[in-house]
Short mmCIF file of N, CA, C and O in Angstrom, two decimals:
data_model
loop_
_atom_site.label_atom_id
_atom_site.label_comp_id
_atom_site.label_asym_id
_atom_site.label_seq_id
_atom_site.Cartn_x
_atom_site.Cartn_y
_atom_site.Cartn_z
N UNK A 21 -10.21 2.22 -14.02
CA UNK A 21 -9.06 1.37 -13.79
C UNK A 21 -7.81 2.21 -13.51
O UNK A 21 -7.01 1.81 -12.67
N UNK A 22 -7.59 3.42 -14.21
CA UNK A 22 -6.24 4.43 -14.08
C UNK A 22 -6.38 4.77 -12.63
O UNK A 22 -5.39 4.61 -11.92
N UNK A 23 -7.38 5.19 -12.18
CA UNK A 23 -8.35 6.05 -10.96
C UNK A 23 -7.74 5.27 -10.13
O UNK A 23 -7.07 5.79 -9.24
N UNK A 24 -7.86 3.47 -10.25
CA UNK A 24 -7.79 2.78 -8.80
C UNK A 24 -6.28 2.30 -8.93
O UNK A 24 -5.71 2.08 -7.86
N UNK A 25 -5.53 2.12 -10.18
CA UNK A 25 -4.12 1.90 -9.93
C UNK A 25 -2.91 2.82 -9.36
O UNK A 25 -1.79 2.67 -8.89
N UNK A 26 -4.00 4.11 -9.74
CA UNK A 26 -3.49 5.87 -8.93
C UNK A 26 -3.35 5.51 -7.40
O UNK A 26 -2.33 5.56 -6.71
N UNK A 27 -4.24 5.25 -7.16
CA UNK A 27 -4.61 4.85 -5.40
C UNK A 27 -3.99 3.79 -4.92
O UNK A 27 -3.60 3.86 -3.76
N UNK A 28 -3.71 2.50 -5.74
CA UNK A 28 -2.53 1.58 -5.31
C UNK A 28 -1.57 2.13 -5.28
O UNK A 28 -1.54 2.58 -4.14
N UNK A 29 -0.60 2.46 -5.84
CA UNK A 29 0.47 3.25 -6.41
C UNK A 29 0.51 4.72 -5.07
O UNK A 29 1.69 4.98 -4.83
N UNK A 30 -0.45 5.63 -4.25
CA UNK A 30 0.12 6.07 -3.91
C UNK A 30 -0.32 5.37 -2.19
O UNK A 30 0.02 5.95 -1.16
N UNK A 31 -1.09 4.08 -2.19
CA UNK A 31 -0.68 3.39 -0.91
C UNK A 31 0.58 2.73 -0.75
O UNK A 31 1.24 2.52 0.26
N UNK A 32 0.82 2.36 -2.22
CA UNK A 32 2.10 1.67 -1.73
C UNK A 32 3.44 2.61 -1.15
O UNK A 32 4.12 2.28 -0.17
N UNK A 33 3.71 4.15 -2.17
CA UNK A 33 4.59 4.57 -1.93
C UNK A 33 4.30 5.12 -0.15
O UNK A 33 5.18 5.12 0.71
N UNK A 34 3.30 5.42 0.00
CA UNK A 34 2.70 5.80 1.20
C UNK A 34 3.13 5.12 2.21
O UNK A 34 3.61 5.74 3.16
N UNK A 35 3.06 3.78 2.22
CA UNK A 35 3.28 2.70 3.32
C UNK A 35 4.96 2.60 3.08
O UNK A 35 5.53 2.49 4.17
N UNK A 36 5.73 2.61 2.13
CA UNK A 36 6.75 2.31 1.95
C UNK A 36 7.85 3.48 2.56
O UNK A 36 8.86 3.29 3.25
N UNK A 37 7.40 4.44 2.16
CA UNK A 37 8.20 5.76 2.77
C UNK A 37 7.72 5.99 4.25
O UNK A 37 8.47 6.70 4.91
N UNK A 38 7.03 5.69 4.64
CA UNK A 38 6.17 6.00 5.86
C UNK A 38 7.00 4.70 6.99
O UNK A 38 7.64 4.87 8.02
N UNK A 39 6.61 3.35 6.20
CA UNK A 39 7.29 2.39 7.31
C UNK A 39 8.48 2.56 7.37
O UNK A 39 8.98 2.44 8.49
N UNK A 40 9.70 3.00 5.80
CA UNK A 40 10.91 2.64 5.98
C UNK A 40 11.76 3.82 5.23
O UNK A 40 12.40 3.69 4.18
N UNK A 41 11.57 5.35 6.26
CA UNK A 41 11.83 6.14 5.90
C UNK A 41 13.49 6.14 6.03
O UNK A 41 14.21 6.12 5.03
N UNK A 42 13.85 6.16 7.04
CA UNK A 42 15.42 6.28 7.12
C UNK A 42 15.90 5.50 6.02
O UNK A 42 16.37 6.20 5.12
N UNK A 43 15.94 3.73 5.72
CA UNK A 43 16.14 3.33 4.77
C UNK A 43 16.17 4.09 3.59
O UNK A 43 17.12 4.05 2.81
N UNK A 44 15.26 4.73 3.45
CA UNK A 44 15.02 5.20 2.01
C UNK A 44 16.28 6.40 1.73
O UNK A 44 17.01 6.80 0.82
N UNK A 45 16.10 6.57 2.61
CA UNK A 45 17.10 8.59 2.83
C UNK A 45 18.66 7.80 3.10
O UNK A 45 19.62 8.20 2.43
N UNK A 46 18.83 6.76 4.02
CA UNK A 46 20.47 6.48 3.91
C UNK A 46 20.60 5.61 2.65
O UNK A 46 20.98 6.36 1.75
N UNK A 47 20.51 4.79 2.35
CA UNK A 47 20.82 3.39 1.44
C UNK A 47 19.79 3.04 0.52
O UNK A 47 19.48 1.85 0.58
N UNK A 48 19.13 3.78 -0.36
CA UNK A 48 17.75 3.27 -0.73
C UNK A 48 18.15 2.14 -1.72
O UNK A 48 17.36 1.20 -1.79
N UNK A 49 19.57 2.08 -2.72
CA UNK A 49 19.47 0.86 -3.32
C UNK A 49 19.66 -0.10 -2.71
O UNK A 49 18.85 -1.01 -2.88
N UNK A 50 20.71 -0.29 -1.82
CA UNK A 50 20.80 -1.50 -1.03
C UNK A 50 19.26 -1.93 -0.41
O UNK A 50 18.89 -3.03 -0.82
N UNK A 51 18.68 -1.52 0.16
CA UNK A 51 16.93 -1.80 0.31
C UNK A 51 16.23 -2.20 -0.18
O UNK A 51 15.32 -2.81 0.37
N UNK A 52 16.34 -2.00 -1.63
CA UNK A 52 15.94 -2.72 -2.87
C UNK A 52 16.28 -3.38 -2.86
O UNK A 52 15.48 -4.26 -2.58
N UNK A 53 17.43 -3.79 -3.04
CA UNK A 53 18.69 -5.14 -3.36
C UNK A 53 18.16 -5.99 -2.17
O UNK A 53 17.61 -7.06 -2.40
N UNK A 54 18.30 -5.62 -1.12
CA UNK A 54 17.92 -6.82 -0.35
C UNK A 54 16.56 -7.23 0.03
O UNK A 54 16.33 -7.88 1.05
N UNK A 55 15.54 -6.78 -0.93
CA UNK A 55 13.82 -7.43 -0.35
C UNK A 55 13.79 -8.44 -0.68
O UNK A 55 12.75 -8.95 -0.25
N UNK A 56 14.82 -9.65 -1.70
CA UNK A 56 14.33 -10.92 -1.94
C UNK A 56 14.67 -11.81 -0.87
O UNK A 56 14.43 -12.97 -1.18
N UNK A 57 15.27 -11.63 0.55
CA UNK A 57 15.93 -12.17 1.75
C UNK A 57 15.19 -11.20 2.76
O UNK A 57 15.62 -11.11 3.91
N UNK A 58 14.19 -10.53 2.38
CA UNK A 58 13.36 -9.91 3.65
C UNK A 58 12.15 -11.04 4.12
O UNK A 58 11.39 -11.65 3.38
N UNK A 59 12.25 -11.09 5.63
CA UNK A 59 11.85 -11.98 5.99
C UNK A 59 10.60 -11.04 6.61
O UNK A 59 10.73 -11.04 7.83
N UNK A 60 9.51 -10.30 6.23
CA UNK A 60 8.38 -9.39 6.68
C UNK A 60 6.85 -10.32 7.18
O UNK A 60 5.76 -10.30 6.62
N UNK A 61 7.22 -11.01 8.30
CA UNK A 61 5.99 -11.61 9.00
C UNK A 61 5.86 -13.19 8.13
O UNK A 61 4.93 -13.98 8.28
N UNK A 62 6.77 -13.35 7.42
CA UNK A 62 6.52 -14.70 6.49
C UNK A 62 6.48 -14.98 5.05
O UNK A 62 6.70 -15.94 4.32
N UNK A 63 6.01 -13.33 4.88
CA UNK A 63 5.78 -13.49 3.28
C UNK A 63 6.65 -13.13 2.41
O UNK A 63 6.38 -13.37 1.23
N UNK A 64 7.96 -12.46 2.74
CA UNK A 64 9.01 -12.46 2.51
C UNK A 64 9.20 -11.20 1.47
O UNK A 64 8.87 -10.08 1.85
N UNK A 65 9.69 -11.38 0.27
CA UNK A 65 9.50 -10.06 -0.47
C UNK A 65 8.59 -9.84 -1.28
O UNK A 65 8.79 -9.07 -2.22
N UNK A 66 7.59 -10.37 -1.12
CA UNK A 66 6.15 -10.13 -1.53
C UNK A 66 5.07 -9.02 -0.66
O UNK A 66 4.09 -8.36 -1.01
N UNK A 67 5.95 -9.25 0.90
CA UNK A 67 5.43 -8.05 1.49
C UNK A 67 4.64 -6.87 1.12
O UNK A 67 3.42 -6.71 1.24
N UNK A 68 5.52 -6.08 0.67
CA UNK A 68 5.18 -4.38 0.26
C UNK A 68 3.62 -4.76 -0.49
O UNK A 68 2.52 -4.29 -0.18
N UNK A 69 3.90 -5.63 -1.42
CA UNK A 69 2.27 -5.39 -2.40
C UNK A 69 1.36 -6.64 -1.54
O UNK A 69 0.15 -6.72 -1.79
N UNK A 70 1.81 -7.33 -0.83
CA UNK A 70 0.50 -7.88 0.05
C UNK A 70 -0.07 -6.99 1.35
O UNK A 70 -1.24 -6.90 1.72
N UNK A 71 0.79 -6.54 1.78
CA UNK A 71 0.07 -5.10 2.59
C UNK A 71 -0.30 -4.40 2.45
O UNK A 71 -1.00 -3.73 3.20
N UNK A 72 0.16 -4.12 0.87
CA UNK A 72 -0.51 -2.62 0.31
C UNK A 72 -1.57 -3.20 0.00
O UNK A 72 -2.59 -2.54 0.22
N UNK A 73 -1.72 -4.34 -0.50
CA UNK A 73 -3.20 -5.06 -1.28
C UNK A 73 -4.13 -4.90 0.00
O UNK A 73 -5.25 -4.39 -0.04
N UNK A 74 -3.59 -5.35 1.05
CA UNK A 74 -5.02 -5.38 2.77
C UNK A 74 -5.52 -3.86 2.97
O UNK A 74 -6.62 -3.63 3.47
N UNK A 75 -4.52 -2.65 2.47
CA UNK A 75 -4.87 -1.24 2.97
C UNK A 75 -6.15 -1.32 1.96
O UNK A 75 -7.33 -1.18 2.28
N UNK A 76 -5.52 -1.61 0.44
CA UNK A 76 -6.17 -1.31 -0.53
C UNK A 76 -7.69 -1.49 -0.64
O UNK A 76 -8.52 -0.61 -0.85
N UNK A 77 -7.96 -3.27 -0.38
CA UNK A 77 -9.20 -3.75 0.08
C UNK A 77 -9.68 -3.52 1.36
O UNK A 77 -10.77 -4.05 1.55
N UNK A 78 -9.11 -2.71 2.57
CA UNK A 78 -9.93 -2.01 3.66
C UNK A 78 -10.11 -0.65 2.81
O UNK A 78 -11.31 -0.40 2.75
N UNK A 79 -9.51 0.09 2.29
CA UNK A 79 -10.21 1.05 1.86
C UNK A 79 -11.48 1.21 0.79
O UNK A 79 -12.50 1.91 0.82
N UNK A 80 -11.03 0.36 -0.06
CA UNK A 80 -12.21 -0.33 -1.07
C UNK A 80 -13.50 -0.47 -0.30
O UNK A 80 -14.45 0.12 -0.81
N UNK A 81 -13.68 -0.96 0.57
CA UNK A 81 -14.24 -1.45 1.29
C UNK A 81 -15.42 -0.30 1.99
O UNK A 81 -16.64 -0.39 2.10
N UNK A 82 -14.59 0.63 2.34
CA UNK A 82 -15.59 2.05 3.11
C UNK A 82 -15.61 2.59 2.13
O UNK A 82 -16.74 3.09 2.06
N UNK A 83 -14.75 2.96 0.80
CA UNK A 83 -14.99 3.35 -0.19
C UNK A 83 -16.71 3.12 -1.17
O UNK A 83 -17.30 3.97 -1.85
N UNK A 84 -17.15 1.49 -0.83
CA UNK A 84 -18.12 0.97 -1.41
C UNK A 84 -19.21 1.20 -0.86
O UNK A 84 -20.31 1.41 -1.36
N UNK A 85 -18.74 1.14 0.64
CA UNK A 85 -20.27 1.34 1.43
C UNK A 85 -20.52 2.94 1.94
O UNK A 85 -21.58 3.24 2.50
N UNK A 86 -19.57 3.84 1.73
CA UNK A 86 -20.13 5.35 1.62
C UNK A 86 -20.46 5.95 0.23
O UNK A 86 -20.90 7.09 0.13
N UNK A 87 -20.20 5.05 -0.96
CA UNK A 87 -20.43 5.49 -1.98
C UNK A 87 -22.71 4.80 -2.05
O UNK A 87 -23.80 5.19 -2.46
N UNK A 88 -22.11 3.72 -1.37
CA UNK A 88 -23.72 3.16 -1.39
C UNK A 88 -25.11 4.03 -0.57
O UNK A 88 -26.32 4.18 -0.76
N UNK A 89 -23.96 4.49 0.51
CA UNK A 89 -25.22 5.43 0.96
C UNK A 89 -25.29 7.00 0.48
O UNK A 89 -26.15 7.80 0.85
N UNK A 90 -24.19 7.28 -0.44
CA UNK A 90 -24.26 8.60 -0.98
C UNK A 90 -25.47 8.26 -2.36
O UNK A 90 -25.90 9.20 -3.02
N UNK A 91 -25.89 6.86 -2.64
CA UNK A 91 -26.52 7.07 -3.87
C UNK A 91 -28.35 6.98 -2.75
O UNK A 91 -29.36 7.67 -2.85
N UNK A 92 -28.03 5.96 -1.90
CA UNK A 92 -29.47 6.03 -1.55
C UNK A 92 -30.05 7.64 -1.46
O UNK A 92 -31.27 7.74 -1.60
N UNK A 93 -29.71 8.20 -1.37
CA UNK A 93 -30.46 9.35 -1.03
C UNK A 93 -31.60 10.44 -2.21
O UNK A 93 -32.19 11.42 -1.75
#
């Protein structure tokens, strides 16, 4: 459980610094301050952890099925 909240935790900062680097480096509190009026495809400021959740479960995902053929063998 520590293992896979490690791996949330560094998709999220991953995706977050990665999509909204300048933000971060000019104004990072104001950025904060304003995700409850971010309008990100619909979902608003729920964003960051519903995208990080889709990386999370595509990686999960090849994660499960190369771990499956590392045991067949």
């Amino acid at each position: 459980m520590k293992k896979e909240l490690l791996i949330f935790t560094g998709i999220f900062l991953f995706l977050a610094l990665s999509m909204h680097f300048k933000e971060w480096l000019s104004h990072p509190i104001e950025h904060v301050t304003s995700l409850p009026t971010a309008g990100a495809y619909g979902v608003g400021a729920f964003h960051p952890l519903i995208f990080t959740l889709v990386i999370y479960i595509f990686i999960l995902i090849f994660r499960v099925i190369f771990s499956f053929f590392g045991r067949s063998k």
